[in-house]
Amino acid sequence: MKKSINRRNGRRKPTIALVTKALNQAAQDAVEAHRRADQPLAVWQHGQTVLVSPESVEPADQVPKPRRGKST
């Protein structure tokens, strides 16, 4: 996968894959921190925020990956 270079400052722009990987890692770190502190996580479910136990969150390797489809 190629990274494009910003013409203004010569820096490489992050690709969608790199940004997605970083966000997934941050989410895993947050769940682990809540698990260690024995604190609930605030998540969005069915149009509202709810508190859930960190043990009830599936590990990232078991979460199905989103499908990329046509946008309408």
Short mmCIF file of C-alpha atoms in Angstrom, two decimals:
data_model
loop_
_atom_site.label_atom_id
_atom_site.label_comp_id
_atom_site.label_asym_id
_atom_site.label_seq_id
_atom_site.Cartn_x
_atom_site.Cartn_y
_atom_site.Cartn_z
CA MET A 1 0.00 0.00 0.00
CA LYS A 2 1.44 3.34 -1.03
CA LYS A 3 1.44 6.47 1.08
CA SER A 4 0.97 9.75 -0.71
CA ILE A 5 3.27 12.66 0.01
CA ASN A 6 1.94 16.08 0.95
CA ARG A 7 3.28 18.61 -1.53
CA ARG A 8 3.36 21.45 1.01
CA ASN A 9 5.63 19.99 3.65
CA GLY A 10 6.92 16.76 2.09
CA ARG A 11 5.49 14.61 4.88
CA ARG A 12 3.70 11.36 4.19
CA LYS A 13 -0.06 11.33 4.73
CA PRO A 14 -1.39 8.43 6.80
CA THR A 15 -3.48 5.96 4.87
CA ILE A 16 -6.94 4.87 5.95
CA ALA A 17 -5.49 1.52 6.99
CA LEU A 18 -2.95 3.17 9.30
CA VAL A 19 -5.57 5.44 10.87
CA THR A 20 -7.95 2.50 11.35
CA LYS A 21 -5.19 0.44 12.95
CA ALA A 22 -4.32 3.29 15.34
CA LEU A 23 -7.97 3.80 16.34
CA ASN A 24 -8.46 0.08 16.94
CA GLN A 25 -5.34 -0.03 19.10
CA ALA A 26 -6.53 2.99 21.10
CA ALA A 27 -9.91 1.31 21.68
CA GLN A 28 -8.22 -1.91 22.83
CA ASP A 29 -6.01 0.09 25.19
CA ALA A 30 -9.05 1.89 26.64
CA VAL A 31 -10.92 -1.37 27.25
CA GLU A 32 -7.85 -2.88 28.90
CA ALA A 33 -7.38 0.18 31.13
CA HIS A 34 -11.03 -0.03 32.23
CA ARG A 35 -10.65 -3.76 32.84
CA ARG A 36 -7.58 -3.21 35.05
CA ALA A 37 -9.33 -0.40 36.98
CA ASP A 38 -12.56 -2.43 37.25
CA GLN A 39 -14.52 0.51 35.83
CA PRO A 40 -17.44 0.39 33.36
CA LEU A 41 -17.11 1.65 29.80
CA ALA A 42 -19.46 4.27 28.34
CA VAL A 43 -20.63 3.04 24.92
CA TRP A 44 -23.29 4.02 22.40
CA GLN A 45 -26.08 1.43 22.04
CA HIS A 46 -29.47 1.81 20.41
CA GLY A 47 -29.27 5.59 20.22
CA GLN A 48 -28.12 6.28 23.76
CA THR A 49 -25.07 6.02 25.97
CA VAL A 50 -24.92 3.13 28.42
CA LEU A 51 -22.36 1.80 30.88
CA VAL A 52 -21.13 -1.72 30.24
CA SER A 53 -18.70 -3.99 32.01
CA PRO A 54 -15.32 -4.20 30.26
CA GLU A 55 -15.61 -8.00 30.51
CA SER A 56 -18.69 -7.87 28.27
CA VAL A 57 -16.72 -6.26 25.41
CA GLU A 58 -15.51 -8.79 22.85
CA PRO A 59 -11.76 -8.96 22.24
CA ALA A 60 -10.79 -7.15 19.04
CA ASP A 61 -9.71 -10.36 17.31
CA GLN A 62 -13.26 -11.72 17.68
CA VAL A 63 -15.12 -8.61 16.49
CA PRO A 64 -16.27 -8.97 12.88
CA LYS A 65 -14.65 -6.54 10.48
CA PRO A 66 -16.98 -4.01 8.85
CA ARG A 67 -17.93 -4.76 5.27
CA ARG A 68 -17.12 -2.22 2.63
CA GLY A 69 -20.06 -1.76 0.37
CA LYS A 70 -21.40 0.78 -2.04
CA SER A 71 -22.29 4.08 -0.46
CA THR A 72 -25.64 5.51 -1.46
#
